Coordinates of C-alpha atoms and ligand atoms in Angstrom, one line a residue:
M6 CA -76.1 57.8 73.1
K7 CA -73.4 55.6 71.6
Q8 CA -70.8 54.5 74.1
Y9 CA -67.1 53.8 73.6
D10 CA -64.0 53.3 75.7
V11 CA -61.9 55.5 73.4
I12 CA -63.0 58.1 70.9
I13 CA -60.5 59.7 68.5
V14 CA -61.6 62.9 66.8
G15 CA -59.9 63.2 63.4
G16 CA -59.1 60.4 60.9
G17 CA -55.8 61.8 59.7
A18 CA -52.2 60.6 60.2
A19 CA -52.1 60.9 64.0
G20 CA -55.7 59.7 64.5
F21 CA -55.3 56.4 62.5
F22 CA -51.8 55.8 64.0
A23 CA -53.2 56.2 67.5
A24 CA -56.3 54.2 67.0
I25 CA -54.4 51.2 65.5
N26 CA -51.9 51.2 68.3
I27 CA -54.5 51.5 71.1
A28 CA -56.6 48.7 69.7
E29 CA -53.5 46.5 69.1
Q30 CA -52.2 47.0 72.7
N31 CA -55.5 46.5 74.3
P32 CA -58.0 44.5 72.2
E33 CA -60.6 44.8 74.9
L34 CA -61.2 48.5 74.3
K35 CA -63.9 49.7 72.0
V36 CA -62.2 52.3 69.8
T37 CA -63.7 54.6 67.3
I38 CA -62.5 57.3 65.0
L39 CA -64.9 60.2 64.2
E40 CA -63.8 61.9 60.9
K41 CA -65.7 64.9 59.5
A42 CA -64.8 64.2 55.8
K43 CA -66.3 61.4 53.7
E44 CA -62.8 59.8 53.6
G45 CA -59.9 59.9 56.0
L46 CA -56.1 60.4 55.5
Q47 CA -56.6 63.0 52.8
K48 CA -53.4 64.8 53.7
V49 CA -51.4 61.6 53.7
K50 CA -52.7 61.0 50.2
I51 CA -51.4 64.2 48.8
S52 CA -48.3 64.4 51.0
G53 CA -44.8 64.4 49.5
G54 CA -46.1 65.0 46.0
G55 CA -48.3 61.8 46.3
R56 CA -45.3 59.7 47.6
C57 CA -45.7 60.5 51.4
N58 CA -42.5 61.5 53.0
V59 CA -43.1 59.3 56.1
T60 CA -40.1 60.2 58.2
H61 CA -36.4 61.3 58.0
A62 CA -33.3 59.3 58.3
E63 CA -32.1 61.2 61.4
F64 CA -31.6 58.8 64.3
I65 CA -30.3 61.0 67.1
P66 CA -33.1 62.7 69.1
Q67 CA -30.9 65.7 69.9
E68 CA -30.4 66.3 66.2
L69 CA -34.0 65.5 65.2
I70 CA -35.5 68.1 67.4
K71 CA -33.5 70.9 65.7
N72 CA -36.0 70.6 62.8
Y73 CA -38.9 71.8 64.9
P74 CA -39.3 75.6 65.2
R75 CA -42.1 74.9 67.6
G76 CA -41.8 71.8 69.8
E77 CA -38.0 71.5 69.8
K78 CA -37.7 71.4 73.6
E79 CA -40.9 69.4 74.3
L80 CA -40.2 66.6 71.7
L81 CA -36.8 65.6 73.1
G82 CA -38.4 63.3 75.7
P83 CA -41.0 61.8 73.4
F84 CA -38.4 61.1 70.7
H85 CA -36.5 59.0 73.3
Q86 CA -39.7 56.9 73.5
F87 CA -40.6 56.7 69.8
M88 CA -38.1 57.7 67.2
T89 CA -37.7 57.6 63.5
G90 CA -36.2 54.1 63.7
D91 CA -39.4 52.9 65.5
T92 CA -41.4 54.4 62.6
I93 CA -39.4 52.5 60.1
E94 CA -39.8 49.3 62.1
W95 CA -43.6 49.9 62.6
F96 CA -44.2 50.1 58.9
E97 CA -41.8 47.4 58.0
K98 CA -43.5 44.9 60.4
R99 CA -46.7 45.7 58.6
G100 CA -45.3 45.0 55.1
V101 CA -44.4 48.6 54.2
P102 CA -40.7 48.9 53.7
L103 CA -39.3 52.5 53.5
K104 CA -36.4 53.8 51.5
I105 CA -34.0 56.6 52.1
E106 CA -33.3 59.3 49.5
D107 CA -30.0 61.1 49.2
D108 CA -31.2 64.1 51.3
G109 CA -32.4 61.8 54.1
R110 CA -36.1 61.9 53.3
M111 CA -37.8 58.5 53.7
F112 CA -40.7 57.2 51.5
P113 CA -42.5 53.9 51.0
E114 CA -40.5 51.8 48.6
S115 CA -43.7 51.7 46.5
N116 CA -43.3 55.4 45.9
T117 CA -47.0 56.0 46.5
S118 CA -48.8 57.3 49.6
Q119 CA -51.6 54.9 48.8
T120 CA -49.5 52.1 50.4
I121 CA -49.5 54.0 53.7
I122 CA -53.3 54.5 53.4
D123 CA -53.9 50.8 52.6
C124 CA -51.8 49.8 55.5
F125 CA -53.7 52.0 57.9
L126 CA -57.1 50.9 56.6
S127 CA -56.3 47.2 56.8
E128 CA -54.7 47.5 60.3
A129 CA -57.7 49.4 61.5
K130 CA -60.0 46.7 60.2
K131 CA -57.8 43.9 61.7
Y132 CA -58.0 45.4 65.2
Q133 CA -61.7 46.3 64.8
V134 CA -61.3 50.0 65.0
E135 CA -64.6 51.5 64.0
V136 CA -64.2 54.5 61.6
L137 CA -67.2 56.8 61.2
Y138 CA -67.1 59.3 58.4
S139 CA -69.0 62.5 57.9
Q140 CA -68.9 63.1 61.6
N141 CA -68.1 66.7 62.2
V142 CA -67.5 67.1 65.9
L143 CA -69.1 70.3 67.0
D144 CA -69.0 70.1 70.8
I145 CA -67.2 68.3 73.6
Q146 CA -68.3 68.3 77.2
P147 CA -66.4 66.7 80.2
T148 CA -68.7 64.3 82.2
D149 CA -68.2 62.3 85.4
E150 CA -67.3 59.2 83.4
G151 CA -65.2 60.9 80.6
F152 CA -66.6 63.0 77.8
E153 CA -69.6 63.6 75.7
V154 CA -68.8 64.3 72.0
K155 CA -71.5 65.7 69.7
T156 CA -71.8 65.9 66.0
K157 CA -74.9 67.5 64.3
E158 CA -76.9 64.3 64.4
E159 CA -75.3 62.1 67.1
S160 CA -74.0 62.1 70.6
Y161 CA -71.2 59.8 71.7
S162 CA -69.7 59.1 75.1
C163 CA -66.3 57.8 76.0
K164 CA -63.9 57.3 78.9
K165 CA -60.9 58.6 77.1
L166 CA -60.7 61.1 74.2
L167 CA -57.8 61.8 71.8
L168 CA -58.0 64.9 69.6
A169 CA -56.1 64.6 66.3
T170 CA -57.9 67.2 64.3
G171 CA -54.8 68.8 62.6
S172 CA -54.8 72.5 61.8
S173 CA -58.5 73.3 62.1
V174 CA -59.3 76.8 63.2
K175 CA -62.9 75.9 64.1
F176 CA -61.7 73.1 66.3
W177 CA -59.2 75.3 68.0
K178 CA -62.1 77.6 68.9
L179 CA -63.9 74.7 70.4
L180 CA -60.8 73.8 72.5
E181 CA -60.6 77.4 73.8
N182 CA -64.1 76.9 75.2
L183 CA -62.8 73.7 76.9
G184 CA -60.2 75.9 78.7
H185 CA -57.2 75.4 76.5
T186 CA -55.0 78.2 75.2
I187 CA -54.4 78.4 71.5
S188 CA -51.3 80.0 69.9
Q189 CA -52.7 81.9 66.9
P190 CA -52.3 80.0 63.6
V191 CA -50.0 81.4 60.9
P192 CA -48.7 79.6 57.8
S193 CA -45.3 77.9 57.8
L194 CA -43.3 76.4 55.0
F195 CA -43.8 78.9 52.2
T196 CA -41.7 80.4 49.4
F197 CA -40.7 84.1 49.1
N198 CA -42.2 86.3 46.3
I199 CA -39.4 88.5 44.9
N200 CA -39.7 90.8 41.9
D201 CA -36.1 91.6 41.0
K202 CA -34.3 92.1 37.8
R203 CA -31.4 89.9 38.9
I204 CA -33.6 86.7 39.1
K205 CA -36.4 87.5 36.7
D206 CA -35.0 85.6 33.7
I207 CA -33.4 82.7 35.5
P208 CA -36.1 80.5 37.0
G209 CA -34.9 77.0 37.7
V210 CA -31.4 78.0 38.7
V211 CA -30.1 76.4 41.9
A212 CA -27.3 77.8 44.0
S213 CA -26.1 74.7 46.0
H214 CA -25.3 76.4 49.3
V215 CA -26.1 80.0 50.3
E216 CA -26.5 81.9 53.5
V217 CA -29.7 84.0 53.9
T218 CA -30.4 86.6 56.6
V219 CA -33.6 88.5 57.1
L220 CA -32.5 92.0 57.7
G221 CA -33.6 93.6 61.0
T222 CA -34.1 90.2 62.6
N223 CA -32.1 87.3 64.0
L224 CA -33.4 85.0 61.3
Y225 CA -30.6 83.2 59.4
S226 CA -30.4 80.0 57.5
E227 CA -28.2 78.2 55.0
G228 CA -28.7 75.5 52.3
P229 CA -29.7 75.2 48.7
L230 CA -31.5 78.1 47.0
L231 CA -33.8 77.8 44.0
I232 CA -34.8 80.7 41.8
T233 CA -38.5 80.3 40.9
H234 CA -40.9 82.2 38.5
W235 CA -42.2 84.1 41.6
G236 CA -39.1 84.5 43.7
M237 CA -37.0 82.0 45.8
S238 CA -37.5 78.6 47.3
A239 CA -35.6 75.4 48.4
P240 CA -34.4 74.6 52.0
S241 CA -32.6 77.9 52.7
I242 CA -35.9 79.8 52.2
L243 CA -38.3 77.2 53.6
K244 CA -36.3 76.9 56.8
L245 CA -36.6 80.7 57.2
S246 CA -40.3 80.5 56.6
A247 CA -40.7 77.9 59.3
F248 CA -38.4 79.4 61.9
G249 CA -39.7 82.9 61.1
A250 CA -43.4 81.9 60.7
V251 CA -44.6 84.2 63.5
E252 CA -42.1 87.0 63.0
L253 CA -42.6 87.2 59.2
A254 CA -46.4 87.1 59.6
K255 CA -46.1 90.2 61.8
L256 CA -44.1 91.9 59.0
D257 CA -47.0 91.0 56.7
Y258 CA -44.5 89.2 54.5
K259 CA -42.7 92.4 53.4
F260 CA -39.1 92.4 54.4
Q261 CA -35.5 92.4 53.0
I262 CA -33.2 89.4 52.8
E263 CA -29.5 89.5 52.4
I264 CA -27.9 86.6 50.5
N265 CA -24.3 85.4 50.6
F266 CA -24.1 83.3 47.5
I267 CA -20.6 82.1 48.0
R268 CA -20.2 81.9 51.8
L269 CA -17.1 84.1 51.8
S270 CA -16.7 87.4 53.7
F271 CA -16.9 90.5 51.6
E272 CA -13.2 91.2 52.2
D273 CA -12.1 87.7 51.2
C274 CA -14.2 87.8 48.1
L275 CA -12.7 91.2 47.2
D276 CA -9.2 89.8 47.6
E277 CA -10.1 86.8 45.3
L278 CA -11.6 89.2 42.7
K279 CA -8.4 91.2 42.8
V280 CA -6.3 88.1 42.0
L281 CA -8.7 87.2 39.2
K282 CA -8.3 90.7 37.8
Q283 CA -4.6 89.9 37.4
D284 CA -4.9 86.3 36.3
L285 CA -7.7 86.6 33.8
A286 CA -6.9 90.2 32.7
K287 CA -7.8 89.7 29.0
K288 CA -10.9 87.6 29.6
T289 CA -14.4 89.1 29.9
V290 CA -15.9 88.9 33.4
F291 CA -19.3 87.8 32.1
K292 CA -17.9 84.7 30.5
S293 CA -15.6 83.6 33.3
T294 CA -17.9 82.2 35.9
Q295 CA -16.4 81.9 39.4
F296 CA -17.0 80.4 42.8
D297 CA -18.8 77.4 41.5
L298 CA -21.9 79.5 40.8
P299 CA -24.4 78.5 38.1
K300 CA -23.4 80.3 34.9
R301 CA -26.7 82.1 34.6
L302 CA -26.6 83.4 38.1
W303 CA -23.0 84.6 37.7
H304 CA -24.1 86.5 34.6
Q305 CA -26.8 88.3 36.5
M306 CA -24.4 89.2 39.4
V307 CA -22.0 90.6 36.8
L308 CA -24.6 92.7 35.0
A309 CA -25.9 94.0 38.3
S310 CA -22.4 95.3 39.1
N311 CA -22.1 98.3 36.7
M312 CA -20.5 96.4 33.9
G313 CA -21.4 95.0 30.5
E314 CA -21.0 91.7 28.8
Q315 CA -17.8 92.9 27.2
T316 CA -16.1 94.3 30.3
R317 CA -12.7 92.6 30.8
W318 CA -11.2 91.8 34.2
A319 CA -8.3 94.2 33.5
D320 CA -10.8 97.1 33.0
L321 CA -12.4 96.7 36.4
N322 CA -12.0 99.7 38.7
K323 CA -12.1 99.5 42.5
Q324 CA -15.7 100.5 42.7
Q325 CA -16.8 97.8 40.2
L326 CA -14.9 95.1 42.1
E327 CA -16.5 96.2 45.3
V328 CA -20.0 96.2 43.8
L329 CA -19.4 92.7 42.4
A330 CA -18.1 91.5 45.8
G331 CA -21.2 93.0 47.4
Q332 CA -23.6 91.3 45.0
L333 CA -21.9 88.0 45.7
T334 CA -21.7 88.2 49.5
K335 CA -24.4 90.5 50.6
G336 CA -27.0 90.9 47.8
V337 CA -30.2 92.5 49.2
F338 CA -33.6 91.4 47.8
N339 CA -37.0 92.8 48.7
V340 CA -39.5 90.1 49.6
D341 CA -43.1 91.1 48.9
G342 CA -45.5 88.3 49.9
K343 CA -45.4 84.5 50.0
S344 CA -46.5 81.5 48.0
T345 CA -47.5 78.1 49.1
F346 CA -44.8 75.4 48.9
K347 CA -46.6 72.8 46.9
D348 CA -45.0 69.6 48.3
E349 CA -45.7 70.3 51.9
F350 CA -47.2 73.1 54.0
V351 CA -48.2 73.3 57.6
T352 CA -49.7 75.7 60.0
A353 CA -47.7 77.1 63.0
G354 CA -50.0 77.5 66.0
G355 CA -52.3 75.2 68.1
V356 CA -52.7 74.0 71.6
D357 CA -50.2 75.7 73.9
L358 CA -47.5 73.2 74.8
K359 CA -47.4 74.2 78.4
E360 CA -50.8 72.6 78.8
I361 CA -49.6 69.2 77.7
N362 CA -47.8 66.5 79.7
F363 CA -45.3 65.2 77.2
K364 CA -44.8 61.9 79.0
T365 CA -48.3 60.8 77.9
F366 CA -49.5 63.6 75.6
E367 CA -52.4 64.1 78.1
S368 CA -53.9 67.5 78.7
R369 CA -52.9 69.2 82.0
I370 CA -56.3 70.7 82.1
H371 CA -58.6 67.7 81.6
K372 CA -57.8 64.2 82.8
N373 CA -58.2 61.5 80.1
L374 CA -58.0 64.1 77.3
F375 CA -55.1 63.5 74.9
F376 CA -53.7 65.3 71.8
A377 CA -51.5 64.3 68.9
G378 CA -50.3 65.7 65.6
E379 CA -50.7 69.2 64.2
V380 CA -53.5 70.2 66.6
L381 CA -50.7 71.0 69.0
N382 CA -48.5 74.0 68.5
I383 CA -45.7 71.8 67.0
D384 CA -44.5 72.0 63.4
A385 CA -41.3 71.3 61.5
V386 CA -39.3 72.2 58.4
T387 CA -39.9 70.1 55.3
G388 CA -38.4 66.6 55.1
G389 CA -40.8 64.1 56.8
F390 CA -40.5 65.7 60.3
N391 CA -44.2 66.8 60.5
F392 CA -45.4 63.2 60.1
Q393 CA -42.8 62.0 62.6
N394 CA -44.4 64.4 65.1
A395 CA -47.8 62.8 64.4
W396 CA -46.4 59.2 64.8
T397 CA -44.5 59.9 68.0
G398 CA -47.4 61.8 69.7
A399 CA -50.0 59.3 68.6
Y400 CA -47.9 56.3 69.7
I401 CA -47.1 57.7 73.2
A402 CA -50.7 58.8 73.7
S403 CA -51.8 55.3 72.6
K404 CA -49.7 53.7 75.3
A405 CA -51.1 55.8 78.0
I406 CA -54.7 55.3 76.7
A407 CA -54.4 51.5 76.2
K408 CA -53.2 51.0 79.8
Ligands
FAD515 C1 -49.8 69.2 50.5 C2 -49.1 68.7 51.7 C3 -48.1 67.8 51.7 C4 -47.5 67.3 52.9 N1 -46.5 66.5 52.8 C5 -45.9 66.0 53.9 C6 -44.8 65.1 53.8 O1 -44.5 64.5 52.8 N2 -44.2 64.7 55.0 C7 -44.5 65.3 56.2 O2 -43.9 64.9 57.2 N3 -45.6 66.1 56.3 C8 -46.2 66.5 55.2 N4 -47.3 67.4 55.3 C9 -47.7 67.8 56.6 C10 -48.6 66.6 57.2 O3 -49.5 66.3 56.2 C11 -49.3 67.0 58.5 O4 -48.3 67.5 59.4 C12 -50.0 65.8 59.1 O5 -51.0 65.3 58.2 C13 -50.6 66.1 60.4 O6 -51.4 65.0 60.8 P1 -52.6 65.2 61.8 O7 -53.2 63.8 62.0 O8 -52.3 66.0 62.9 O9 -53.6 66.1 60.9 P2 -54.4 65.7 59.6 O10 -53.6 64.7 58.8 O11 -54.7 67.0 58.9 O12 -55.7 65.1 60.0 C14 -56.7 65.8 60.7 C15 -58.1 65.1 60.5 O13 -59.0 65.6 61.4 C16 -60.2 65.8 60.7 N5 -61.0 66.8 61.4 C17 -60.8 68.1 61.6 N6 -61.7 68.7 62.4 C18 -62.6 67.8 62.7 C19 -63.8 67.7 63.4 N7 -64.3 68.8 64.0 N8 -64.5 66.6 63.5 C20 -64.0 65.4 62.9 N9 -62.9 65.4 62.2 C21 -62.2 66.5 62.1 C22 -59.8 66.3 59.3 O14 -60.8 66.2 58.3 C23 -58.6 65.4 59.1 O15 -58.9 64.2 58.4 C24 -47.9 67.8 54.1 C25 -49.0 68.7 54.2 C26 -49.6 69.2 53.0 C27 -50.7 70.1 53.1

């Protein structure tokens, strides 16, 4: 049996980050990563459309946690130990400067995820972390000295074990056998499928700031909205998909959303439309776009309000004004299914957070067993927050393990 001080199962973002930090802090430890694939860091490679959205330019822990539908409460303490600023510094110190985009997302200046991978591989080599590929861990047994870890062909023993296997249903089953509770996995970060006449012909249109409510629930979000070929996307929708991951799964992704495209109350909107009826009396409603809406979206709202392209403001009756105000401030759309958001998707679910000591990321059930990354029931909205969870957990666990 091969013996190590520390074994890390999973050579992804959290696994590599932890291994490097352990080996750097305590060079005497024999550290190895067991990765089931032929290569590691595959998600890092495809992340952020191949650019790797490493973290987010949010430097206040109390604000940062708001981006985690699962893990908000638990991550506050850890973020006080290892924050986004520490991530930036960590990479910069290793020759990987990051840049901030307008929306706060941070990427390597090189604009390619390969830079992050190269950095991890060379740091792992520098600190003599052994990385063993094609090692699918199938069994873990606690022993008097630590743990025995088995793949199909090999057995390994270690004193301390860090599990960084990401969202792996098979591995979660194995963890249940070890006595851990698993919150059932459901997808997060997806777009809504909507087949509706009002949006069918306008894919690509963006409303810069809308409010969206899922009817019959407390789910609400605001932000930009993108009309796609299949339905709707962009932060207002992705946030709902993340915060509503469990609830929307229970509804089998069939529900109704109400959109306020102009963030005015129905009454205020109606008042403004009445003024426009006077001021623009001779103009056609269709051609006089209002409320800073994209022209093509305005057209659809008008056509959905019992009027034609030639209808003039002066011709509008009370009922038409009310229907238009309704379309603009509380338009209802039927969602029927979801699609994967191509730039980033994660799974909600994983090891129950009550079973983790967040000062060290150690299991409360088995001593010397640690977790980091998506294997835990922690996930975030899009923007670099999922990786930040991996870095923070891995760093804090590495400190505890290296001691
Ligand atoms: C397309 C896409 C784009 C993304 N883009 C971003 C982004 O830009 N920014 C962001 O913050 N987040 C992004 N994410 C989310 C982010 O990739 C994950 O949150 C992050 O990779 C989690 O890191 P992890 O180390 O926990 O898991 P992973 O990176 O998934 O690594 C887990 C590793 O464990 C290995 N493993 C699993 N089971 C076993 C086993 N039994 N034995 C041995 N090894 C095993 C796997 O092969 C894998 O290599 C994206 C996700 C996707 C799918």
